[in-house]
CSV table of C-alpha atoms in Angstrom, one decimal:
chain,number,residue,atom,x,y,z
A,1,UNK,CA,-5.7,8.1,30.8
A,2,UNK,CA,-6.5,4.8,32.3
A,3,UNK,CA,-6.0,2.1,30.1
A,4,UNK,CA,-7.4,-0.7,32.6
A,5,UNK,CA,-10.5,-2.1,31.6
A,6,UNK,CA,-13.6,-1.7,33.6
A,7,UNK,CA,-14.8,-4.5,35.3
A,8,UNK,CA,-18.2,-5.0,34.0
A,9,UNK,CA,-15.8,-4.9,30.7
A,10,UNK,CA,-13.3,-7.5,32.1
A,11,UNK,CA,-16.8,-9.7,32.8
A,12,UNK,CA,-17.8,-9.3,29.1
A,13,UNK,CA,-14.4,-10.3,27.9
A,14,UNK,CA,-14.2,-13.5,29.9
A,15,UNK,CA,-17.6,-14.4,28.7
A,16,UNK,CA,-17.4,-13.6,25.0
A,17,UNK,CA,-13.9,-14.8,25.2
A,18,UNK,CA,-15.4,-18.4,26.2
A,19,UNK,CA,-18.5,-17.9,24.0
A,20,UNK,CA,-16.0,-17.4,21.0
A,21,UNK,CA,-14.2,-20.4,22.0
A,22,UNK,CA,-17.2,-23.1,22.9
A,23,UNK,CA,-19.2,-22.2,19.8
A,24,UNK,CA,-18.1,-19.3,17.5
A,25,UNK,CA,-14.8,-20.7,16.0
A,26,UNK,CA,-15.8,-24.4,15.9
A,27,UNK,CA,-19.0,-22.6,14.0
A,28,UNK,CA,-17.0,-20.8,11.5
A,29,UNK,CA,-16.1,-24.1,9.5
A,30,UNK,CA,-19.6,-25.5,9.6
A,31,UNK,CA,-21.3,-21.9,8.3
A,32,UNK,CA,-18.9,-22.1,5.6
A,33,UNK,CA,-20.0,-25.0,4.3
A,34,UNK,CA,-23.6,-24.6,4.9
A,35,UNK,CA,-23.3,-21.5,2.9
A,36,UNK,CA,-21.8,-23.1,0.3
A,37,UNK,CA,-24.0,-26.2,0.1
A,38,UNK,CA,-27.3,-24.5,-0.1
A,39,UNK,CA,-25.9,-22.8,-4.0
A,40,UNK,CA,-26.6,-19.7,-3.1
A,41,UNK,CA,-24.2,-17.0,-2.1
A,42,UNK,CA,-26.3,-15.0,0.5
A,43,UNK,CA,-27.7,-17.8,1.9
A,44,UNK,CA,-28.2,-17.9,5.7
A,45,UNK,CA,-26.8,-20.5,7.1
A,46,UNK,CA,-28.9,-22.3,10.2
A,47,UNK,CA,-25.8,-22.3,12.2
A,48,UNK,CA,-26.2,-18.4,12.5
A,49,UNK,CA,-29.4,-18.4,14.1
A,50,UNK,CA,-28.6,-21.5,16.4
A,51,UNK,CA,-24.9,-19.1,17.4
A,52,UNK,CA,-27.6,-16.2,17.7
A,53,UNK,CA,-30.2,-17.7,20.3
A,54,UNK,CA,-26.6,-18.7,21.9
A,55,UNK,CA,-25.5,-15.4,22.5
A,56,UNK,CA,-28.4,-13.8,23.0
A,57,UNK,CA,-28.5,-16.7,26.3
A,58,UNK,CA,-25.1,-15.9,27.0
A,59,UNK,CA,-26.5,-12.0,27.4
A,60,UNK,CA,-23.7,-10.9,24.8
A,61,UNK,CA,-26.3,-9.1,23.3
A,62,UNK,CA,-26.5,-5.7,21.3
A,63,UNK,CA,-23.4,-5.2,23.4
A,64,UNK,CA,-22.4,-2.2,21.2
A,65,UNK,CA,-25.4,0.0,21.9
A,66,UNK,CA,-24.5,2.3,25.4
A,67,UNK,CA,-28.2,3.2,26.7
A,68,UNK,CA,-28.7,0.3,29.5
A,69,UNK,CA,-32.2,-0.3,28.1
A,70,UNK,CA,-32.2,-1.6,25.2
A,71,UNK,CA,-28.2,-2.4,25.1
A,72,UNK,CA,-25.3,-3.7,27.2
A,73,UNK,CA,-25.0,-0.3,28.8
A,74,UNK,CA,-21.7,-0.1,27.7
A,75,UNK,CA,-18.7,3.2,26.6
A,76,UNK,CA,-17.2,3.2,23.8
A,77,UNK,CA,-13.6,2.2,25.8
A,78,UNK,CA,-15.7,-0.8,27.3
A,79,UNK,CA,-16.9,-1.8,24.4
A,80,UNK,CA,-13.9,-1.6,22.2
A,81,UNK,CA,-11.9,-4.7,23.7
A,82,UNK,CA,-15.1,-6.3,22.9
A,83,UNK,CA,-15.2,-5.6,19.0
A,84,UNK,CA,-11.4,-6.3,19.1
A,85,UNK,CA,-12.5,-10.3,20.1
A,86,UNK,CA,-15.5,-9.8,17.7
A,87,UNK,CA,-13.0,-9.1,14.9
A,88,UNK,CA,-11.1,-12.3,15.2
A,89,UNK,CA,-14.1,-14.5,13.2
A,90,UNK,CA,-16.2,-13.4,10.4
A,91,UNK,CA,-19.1,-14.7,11.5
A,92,UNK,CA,-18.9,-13.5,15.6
A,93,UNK,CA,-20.7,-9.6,15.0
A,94,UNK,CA,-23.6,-10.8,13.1
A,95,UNK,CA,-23.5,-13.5,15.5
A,96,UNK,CA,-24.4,-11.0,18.9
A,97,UNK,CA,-26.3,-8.8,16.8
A,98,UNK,CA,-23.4,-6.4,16.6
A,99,UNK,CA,-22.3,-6.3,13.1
A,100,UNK,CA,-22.4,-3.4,10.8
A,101,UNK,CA,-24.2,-1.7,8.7
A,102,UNK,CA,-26.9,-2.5,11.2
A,103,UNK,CA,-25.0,-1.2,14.8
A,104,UNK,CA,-24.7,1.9,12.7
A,105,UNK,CA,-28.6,2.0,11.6
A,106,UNK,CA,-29.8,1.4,15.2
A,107,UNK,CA,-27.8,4.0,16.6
A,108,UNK,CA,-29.3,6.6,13.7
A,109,UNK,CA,-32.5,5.5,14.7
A,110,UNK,CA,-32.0,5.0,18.5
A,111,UNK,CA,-31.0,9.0,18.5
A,112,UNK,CA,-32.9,10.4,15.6
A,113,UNK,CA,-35.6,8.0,15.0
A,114,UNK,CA,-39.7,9.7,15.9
A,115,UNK,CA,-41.4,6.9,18.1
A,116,UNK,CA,-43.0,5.2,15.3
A,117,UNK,CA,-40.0,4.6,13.5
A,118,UNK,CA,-38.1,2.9,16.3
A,119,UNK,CA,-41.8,1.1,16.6
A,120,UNK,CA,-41.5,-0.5,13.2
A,121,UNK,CA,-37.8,-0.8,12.6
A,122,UNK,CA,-35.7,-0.3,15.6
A,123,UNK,CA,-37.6,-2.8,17.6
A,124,UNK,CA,-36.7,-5.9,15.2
A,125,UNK,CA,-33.3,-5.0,14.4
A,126,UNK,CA,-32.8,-5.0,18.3
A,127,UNK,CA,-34.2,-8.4,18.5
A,128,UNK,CA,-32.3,-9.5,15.6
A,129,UNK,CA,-35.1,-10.3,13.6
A,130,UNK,CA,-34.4,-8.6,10.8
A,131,UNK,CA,-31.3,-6.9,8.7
A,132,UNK,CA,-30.9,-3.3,7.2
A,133,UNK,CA,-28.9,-1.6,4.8
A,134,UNK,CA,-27.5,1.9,4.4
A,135,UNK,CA,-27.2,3.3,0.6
A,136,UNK,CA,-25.0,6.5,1.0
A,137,UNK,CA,-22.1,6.1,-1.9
A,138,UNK,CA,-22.9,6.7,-5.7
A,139,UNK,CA,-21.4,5.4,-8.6
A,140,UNK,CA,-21.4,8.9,-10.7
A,141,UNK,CA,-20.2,10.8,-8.3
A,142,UNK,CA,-17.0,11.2,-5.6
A,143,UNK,CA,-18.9,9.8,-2.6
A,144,UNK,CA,-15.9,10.9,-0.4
A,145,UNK,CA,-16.9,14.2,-0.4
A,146,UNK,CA,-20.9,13.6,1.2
A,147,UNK,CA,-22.1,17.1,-0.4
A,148,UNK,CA,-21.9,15.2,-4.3
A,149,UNK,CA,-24.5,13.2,-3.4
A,150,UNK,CA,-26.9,13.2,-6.2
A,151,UNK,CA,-29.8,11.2,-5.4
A,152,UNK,CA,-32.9,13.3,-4.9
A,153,UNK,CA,-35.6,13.2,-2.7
A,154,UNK,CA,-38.5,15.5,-3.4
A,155,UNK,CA,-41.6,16.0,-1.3
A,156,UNK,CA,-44.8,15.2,-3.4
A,157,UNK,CA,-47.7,16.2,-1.1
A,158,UNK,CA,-47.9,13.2,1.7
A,159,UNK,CA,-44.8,11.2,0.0
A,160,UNK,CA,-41.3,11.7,-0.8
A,161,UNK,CA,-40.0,10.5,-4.3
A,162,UNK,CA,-36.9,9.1,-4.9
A,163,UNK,CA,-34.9,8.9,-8.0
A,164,UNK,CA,-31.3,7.9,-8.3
A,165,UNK,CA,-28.4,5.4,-8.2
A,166,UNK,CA,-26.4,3.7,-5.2
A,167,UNK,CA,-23.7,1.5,-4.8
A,168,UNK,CA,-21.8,-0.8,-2.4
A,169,UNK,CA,-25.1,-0.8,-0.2
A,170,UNK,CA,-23.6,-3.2,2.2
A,171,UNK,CA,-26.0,-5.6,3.8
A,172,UNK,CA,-29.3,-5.2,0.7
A,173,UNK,CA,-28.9,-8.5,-0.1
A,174,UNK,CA,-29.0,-10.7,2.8
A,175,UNK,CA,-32.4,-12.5,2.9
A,176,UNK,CA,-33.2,-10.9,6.6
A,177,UNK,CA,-32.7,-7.4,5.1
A,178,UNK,CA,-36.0,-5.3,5.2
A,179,UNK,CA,-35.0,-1.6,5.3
A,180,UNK,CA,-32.5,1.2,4.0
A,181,UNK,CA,-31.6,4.2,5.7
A,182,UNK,CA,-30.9,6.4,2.0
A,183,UNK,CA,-29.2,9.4,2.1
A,184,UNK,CA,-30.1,12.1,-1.0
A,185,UNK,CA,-30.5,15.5,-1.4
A,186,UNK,CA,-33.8,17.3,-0.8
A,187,UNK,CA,-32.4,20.8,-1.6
A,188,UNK,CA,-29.8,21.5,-4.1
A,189,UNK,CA,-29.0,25.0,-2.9
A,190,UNK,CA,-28.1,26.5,0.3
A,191,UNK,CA,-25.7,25.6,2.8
A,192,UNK,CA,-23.6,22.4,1.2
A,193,UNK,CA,-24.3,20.7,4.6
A,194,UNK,CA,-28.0,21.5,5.1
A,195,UNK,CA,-29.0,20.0,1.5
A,196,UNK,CA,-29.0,16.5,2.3
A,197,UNK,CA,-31.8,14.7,4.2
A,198,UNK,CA,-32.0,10.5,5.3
A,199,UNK,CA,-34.9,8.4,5.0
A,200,UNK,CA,-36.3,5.0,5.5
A,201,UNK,CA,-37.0,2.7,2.0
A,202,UNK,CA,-38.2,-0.9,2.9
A,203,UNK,CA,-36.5,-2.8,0.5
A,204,UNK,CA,-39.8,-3.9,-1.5
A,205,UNK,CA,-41.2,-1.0,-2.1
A,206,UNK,CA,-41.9,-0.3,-6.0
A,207,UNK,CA,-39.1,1.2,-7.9
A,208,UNK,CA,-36.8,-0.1,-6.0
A,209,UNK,CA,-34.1,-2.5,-8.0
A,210,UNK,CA,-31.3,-4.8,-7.0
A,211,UNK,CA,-29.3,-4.3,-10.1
A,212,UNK,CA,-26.1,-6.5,-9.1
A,213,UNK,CA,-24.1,-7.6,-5.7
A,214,UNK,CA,-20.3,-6.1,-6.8
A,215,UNK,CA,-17.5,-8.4,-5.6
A,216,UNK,CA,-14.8,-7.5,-3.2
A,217,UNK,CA,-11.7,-8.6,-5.3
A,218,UNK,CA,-13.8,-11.3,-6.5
A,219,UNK,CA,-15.4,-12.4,-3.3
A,220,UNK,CA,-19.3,-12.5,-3.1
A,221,UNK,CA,-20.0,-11.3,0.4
A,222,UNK,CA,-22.8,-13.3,2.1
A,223,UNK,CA,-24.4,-10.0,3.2
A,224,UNK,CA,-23.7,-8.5,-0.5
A,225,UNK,CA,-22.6,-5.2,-1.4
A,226,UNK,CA,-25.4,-4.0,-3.7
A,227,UNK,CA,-25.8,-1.8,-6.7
A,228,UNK,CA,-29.6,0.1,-6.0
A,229,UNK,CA,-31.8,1.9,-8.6
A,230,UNK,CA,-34.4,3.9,-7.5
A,231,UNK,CA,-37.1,4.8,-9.8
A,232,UNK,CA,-39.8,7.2,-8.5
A,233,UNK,CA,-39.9,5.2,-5.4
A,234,UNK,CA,-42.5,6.9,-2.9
A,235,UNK,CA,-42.7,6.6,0.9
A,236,UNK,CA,-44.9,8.5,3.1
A,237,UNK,CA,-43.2,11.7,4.4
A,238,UNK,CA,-43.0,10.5,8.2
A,239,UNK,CA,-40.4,8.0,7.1
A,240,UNK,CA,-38.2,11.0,7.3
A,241,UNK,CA,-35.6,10.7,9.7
A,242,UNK,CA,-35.4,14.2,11.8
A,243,UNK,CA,-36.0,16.9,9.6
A,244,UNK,CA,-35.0,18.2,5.8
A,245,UNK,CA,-31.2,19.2,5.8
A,246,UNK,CA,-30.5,17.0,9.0
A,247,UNK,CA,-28.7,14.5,6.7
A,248,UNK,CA,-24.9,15.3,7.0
A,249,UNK,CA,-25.4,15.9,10.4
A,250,UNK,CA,-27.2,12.1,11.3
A,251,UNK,CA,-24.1,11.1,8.9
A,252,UNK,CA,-21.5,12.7,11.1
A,253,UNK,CA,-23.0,11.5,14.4
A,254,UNK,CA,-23.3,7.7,13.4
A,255,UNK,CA,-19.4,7.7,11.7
A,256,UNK,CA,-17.6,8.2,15.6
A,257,UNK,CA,-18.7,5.2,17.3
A,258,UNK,CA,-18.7,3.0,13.9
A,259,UNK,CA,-15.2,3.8,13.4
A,260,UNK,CA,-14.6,2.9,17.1
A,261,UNK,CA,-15.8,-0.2,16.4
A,262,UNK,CA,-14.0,-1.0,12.5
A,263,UNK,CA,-10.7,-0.5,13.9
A,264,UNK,CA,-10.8,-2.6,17.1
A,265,UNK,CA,-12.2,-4.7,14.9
A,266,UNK,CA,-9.2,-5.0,12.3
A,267,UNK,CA,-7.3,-5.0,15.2
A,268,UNK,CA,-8.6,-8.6,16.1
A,269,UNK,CA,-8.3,-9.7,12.8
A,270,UNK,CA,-4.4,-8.7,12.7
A,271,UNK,CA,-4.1,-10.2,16.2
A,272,UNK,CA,-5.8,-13.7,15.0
A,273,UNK,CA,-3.2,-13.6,11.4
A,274,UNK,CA,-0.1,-13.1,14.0
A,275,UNK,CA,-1.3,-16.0,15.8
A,276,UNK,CA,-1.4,-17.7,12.7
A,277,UNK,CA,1.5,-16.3,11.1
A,278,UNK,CA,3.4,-17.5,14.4
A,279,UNK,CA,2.1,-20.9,14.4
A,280,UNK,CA,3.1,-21.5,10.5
A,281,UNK,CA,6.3,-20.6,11.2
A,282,UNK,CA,7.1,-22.7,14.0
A,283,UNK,CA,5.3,-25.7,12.2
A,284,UNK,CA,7.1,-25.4,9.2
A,285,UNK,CA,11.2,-26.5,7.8
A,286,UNK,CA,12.9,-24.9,5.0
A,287,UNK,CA,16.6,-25.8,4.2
A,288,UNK,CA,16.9,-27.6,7.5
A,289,UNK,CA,15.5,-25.0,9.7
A,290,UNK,CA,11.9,-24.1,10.9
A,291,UNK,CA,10.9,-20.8,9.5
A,292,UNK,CA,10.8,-19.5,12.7
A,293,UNK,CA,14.6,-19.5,13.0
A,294,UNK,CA,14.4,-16.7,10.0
A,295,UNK,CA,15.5,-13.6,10.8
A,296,UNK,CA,13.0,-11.8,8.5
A,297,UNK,CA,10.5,-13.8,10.0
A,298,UNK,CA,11.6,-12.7,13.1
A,299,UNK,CA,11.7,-9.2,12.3
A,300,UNK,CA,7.9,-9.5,10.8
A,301,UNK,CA,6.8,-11.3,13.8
A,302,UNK,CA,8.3,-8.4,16.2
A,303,UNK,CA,7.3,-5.5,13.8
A,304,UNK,CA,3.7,-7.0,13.7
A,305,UNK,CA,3.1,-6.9,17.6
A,306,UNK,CA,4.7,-3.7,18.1
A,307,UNK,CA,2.4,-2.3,15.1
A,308,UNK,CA,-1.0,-4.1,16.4
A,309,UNK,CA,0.2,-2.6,19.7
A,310,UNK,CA,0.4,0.8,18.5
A,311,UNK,CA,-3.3,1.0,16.7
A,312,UNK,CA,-4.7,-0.7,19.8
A,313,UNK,CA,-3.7,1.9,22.0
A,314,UNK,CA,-4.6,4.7,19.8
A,315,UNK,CA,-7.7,3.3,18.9
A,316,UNK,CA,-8.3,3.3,22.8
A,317,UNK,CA,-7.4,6.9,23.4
A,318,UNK,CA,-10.1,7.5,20.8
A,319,UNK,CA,-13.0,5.6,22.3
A,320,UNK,CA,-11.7,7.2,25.8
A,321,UNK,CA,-11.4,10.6,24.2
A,322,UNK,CA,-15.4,10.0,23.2
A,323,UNK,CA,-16.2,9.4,26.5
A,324,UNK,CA,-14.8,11.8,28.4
A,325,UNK,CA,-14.9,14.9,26.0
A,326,UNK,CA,-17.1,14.1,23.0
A,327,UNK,CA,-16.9,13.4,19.1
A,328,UNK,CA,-15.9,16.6,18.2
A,329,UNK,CA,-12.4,17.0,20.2
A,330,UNK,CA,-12.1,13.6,19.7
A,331,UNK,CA,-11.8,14.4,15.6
A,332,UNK,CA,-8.4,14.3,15.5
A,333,UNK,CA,-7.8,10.7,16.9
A,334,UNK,CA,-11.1,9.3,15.4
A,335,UNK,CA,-9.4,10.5,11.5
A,336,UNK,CA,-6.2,8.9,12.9
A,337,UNK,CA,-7.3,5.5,13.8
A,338,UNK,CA,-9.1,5.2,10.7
A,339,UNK,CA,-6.0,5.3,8.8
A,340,UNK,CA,-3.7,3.4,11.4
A,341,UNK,CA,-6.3,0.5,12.0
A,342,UNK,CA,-6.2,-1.1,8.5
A,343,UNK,CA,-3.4,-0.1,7.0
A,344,UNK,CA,-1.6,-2.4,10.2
A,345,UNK,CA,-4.1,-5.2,9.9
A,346,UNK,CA,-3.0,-5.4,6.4
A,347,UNK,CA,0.4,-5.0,6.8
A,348,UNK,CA,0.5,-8.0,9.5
A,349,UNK,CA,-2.5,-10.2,7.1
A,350,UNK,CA,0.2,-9.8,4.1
A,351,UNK,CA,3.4,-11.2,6.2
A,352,UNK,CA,0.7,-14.2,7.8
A,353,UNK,CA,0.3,-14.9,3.7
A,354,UNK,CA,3.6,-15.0,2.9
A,355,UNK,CA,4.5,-16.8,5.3
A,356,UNK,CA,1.9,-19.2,4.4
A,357,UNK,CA,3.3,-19.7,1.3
A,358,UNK,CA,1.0,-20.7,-1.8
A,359,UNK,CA,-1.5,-21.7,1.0
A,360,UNK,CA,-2.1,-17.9,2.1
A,361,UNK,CA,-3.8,-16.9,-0.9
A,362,UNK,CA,-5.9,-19.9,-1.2
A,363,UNK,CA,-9.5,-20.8,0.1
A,364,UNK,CA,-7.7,-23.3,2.7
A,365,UNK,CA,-6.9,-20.4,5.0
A,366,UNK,CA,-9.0,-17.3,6.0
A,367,UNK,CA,-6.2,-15.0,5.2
A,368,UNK,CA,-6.4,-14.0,1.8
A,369,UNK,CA,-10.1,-13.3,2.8
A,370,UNK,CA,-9.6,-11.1,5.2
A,371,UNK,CA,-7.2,-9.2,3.3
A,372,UNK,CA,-10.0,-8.6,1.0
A,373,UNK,CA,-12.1,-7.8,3.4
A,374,UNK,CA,-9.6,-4.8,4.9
A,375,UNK,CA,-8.2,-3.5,2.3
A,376,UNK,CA,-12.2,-2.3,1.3
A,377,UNK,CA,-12.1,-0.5,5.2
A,378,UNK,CA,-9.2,1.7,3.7
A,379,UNK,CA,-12.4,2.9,1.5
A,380,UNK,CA,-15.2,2.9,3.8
A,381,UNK,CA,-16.5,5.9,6.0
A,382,UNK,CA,-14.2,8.1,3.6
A,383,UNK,CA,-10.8,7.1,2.4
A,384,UNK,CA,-7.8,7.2,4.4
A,385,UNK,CA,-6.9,10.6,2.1
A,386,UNK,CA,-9.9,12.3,3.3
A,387,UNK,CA,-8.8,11.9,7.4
A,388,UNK,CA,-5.2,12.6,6.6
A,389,UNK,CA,-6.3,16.1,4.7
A,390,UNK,CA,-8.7,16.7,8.0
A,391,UNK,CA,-6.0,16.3,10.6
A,392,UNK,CA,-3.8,17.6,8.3
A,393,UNK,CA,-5.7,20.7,8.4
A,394,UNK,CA,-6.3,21.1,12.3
A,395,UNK,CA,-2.2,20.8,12.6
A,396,UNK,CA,-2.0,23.3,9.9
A,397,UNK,CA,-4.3,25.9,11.7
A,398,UNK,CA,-2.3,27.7,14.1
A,399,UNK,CA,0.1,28.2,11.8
A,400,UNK,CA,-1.7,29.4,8.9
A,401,UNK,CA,-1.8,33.6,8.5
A,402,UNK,CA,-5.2,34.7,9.9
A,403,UNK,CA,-7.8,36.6,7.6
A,404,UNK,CA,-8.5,40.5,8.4
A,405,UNK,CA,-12.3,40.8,9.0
């Protein structure tokens, strides 16, 4: 494997690298307190849509999507040192138009989506004009397993009808949001994985209700993570995506590349909390002696870039894996970075905290934010126990007594 970047992905690096730097992290203090001004929690601040037109100039664009026409053109390995740089500010994905749930959503409907579809939804979420959602996880049932899914969608001549409950719908209450990609069962027999179909809800349609925004250890996320009723919502049967019983398989296809993208991602954050964790250190005297001088600091310093190190590479094989043979015999590493990713970020966020002292877990630093933040990717696209049982089961195989047919 070649680890050496490509160079149209060395020229997006230096650009985004200087776009971060000119506008993105002197931004992140001003969106802050515009956010905060305007009294309402998922406000959107001006600042994003001046950073927007910015990057959209700058042709760091959609950079996450691979097809050349309506995206940077990019791999997954090229565009992984990208998300990395992404990760290091809240505010940098939504900022290119490369934040999730909506990278996700595009991709669903850039690969599944009929003509019309892409028409009336992937066309705006490409130019940025609008937001979407994706309501998946229920709060009555073990979402980590897909096939509990309980929300059902039944066909009532020309419409389907929805009826059921969904939770931690990332992204439903930002004011640009306009659409939800809802996965529920059409079938409740059959094949486990052919009972579950996805389909597009604009986010006004009747019977649709924003019951509450749940906090993220008591942070209201600007985007929101919503609580959805649906009560006999209808939509016309060609909002289907692909056909009934194509649900867990649109599922499957849009977790590889997403999970490419979280864990680079948490990567950057860890990256930016060393650099903070260092600089706190060498800023700051205890006893007579900068912190630096510690040798436990030391050893968390040292321990934190040979960790980041480790889940970067990984996280590479993975996205190079994708490219070169596919998702599926790339299963193994794509479980594995999922638990490696986030479980390092947040072992190098909690030594940048400590190290910050009282300060860590306050509002004056973005640490104890991003720890938040984290921790919830430990949860999201299936909990870490749910990829350690599936590679725990493909090492298992070879060894386990074959069945006589």
């Amino acid at each position: 494997m070649d680890f050496q970047p490509s160079q149209r992905c060395s020229e997006f690096k230096e650009r985004l690298t200087t776009f971060m730097d000119e506008h993105v992290y002197p931004a992140e203090e001003v969106y802050e307190r515009q956010l905060r001004d305007s009294g309402d929690p998922h406000h959107q601040p001006a600042i994003m849509e001046q950073l927007k037109a910015q990057a959209r100039e700058a042709g760091l664009w959609n950079m996450f999507l691979p097809d050349a026409s309506l995206g940077a053109g990019l791999s997954n390995s090229d565009y992984a040192p990208l998300a990395e740089i992404l990760g290091r500010s809240f505010i940098a994905s939504e900022a290119c138009n490369c934040s999730a749930p909506d990278t996700g959503n595009m991709e669903v409907l850039f690969q599944f989506a009929s003509p019309e579809q892409k028409d009336r939804w992937l066309t705006p979420l490409l130019e940025g004009e609008i937001r979407s959602a994706f309501a998946m996880t229920e709060p009555d049932v073990a979402s980590s397993d897909a096939t509990n899914i309980a929300l059902r969608i039944e066909r009532d001549g020309e419409d389907y009808v929805l009826n059921g409950s969904k939770w931690w719908t990332s992204n439903a209450l930002h004011p640009n949001c306009r659409i939800m990609i809802v996965m529920g069962k059409t079938l409740t027999e059959g094949p486990r994985h052919r009972q579950q179909s996805q389909i597009l809800v604009p986010i006004d349609t009747p019977g649709v209700r924003i019951v509450r925004g749940l906090t993220v250890f008591g942070y209201q996320d600007q985007e929101g993570h919503a609580e959805v009723e649906f009560s006999d919502v209808r939509v016309p049967v060609s909002n289907l995506i692909a056909g009934e019983g194509d649900g867990f398989m649109i599922a499957q296809a849009r977790l590889g590349p997403g999970r490419i993208h979280h864990c680079m991602r948490a990567i950057g954050a860890a990256e930016r909390a060393l650099e903070a964790m260092c600089a706190r250190a060498a800023s700051r005297v205890t006893f007579g002696q900068p912190l630096a001088s510690r040798g436990n600091i030391q050893d968390w310093i040292a321990e934190s870039r040979i960790e980041i190190e480790m889940a970067r590479l990984l996280t590479l094989k993975a996205a190079w894996l994708m490219d070169t043979v596919g998702n599926r015999l790339a299963r193994t590493e794509i479980a594995a970075i999922k638990v490696a990713a986030p479980n390092v970020a947040l072992k190098v966020i909690d030594r940048a905290i400590q190290v910050h002292g009282g300060g860590g877990v306050s509002e004056d630093f973005q640490l104890a934010s991003s720890y938040a933040h984290l921790r919830t990717l430990r949860l999201a696209d299936g909990p870490d126990e749910v990829h350690k049982l599936s590679i725990a089961r493909r090492e298992l195989a070879p060894h386990m007594p074959r069945e006589e047919s």
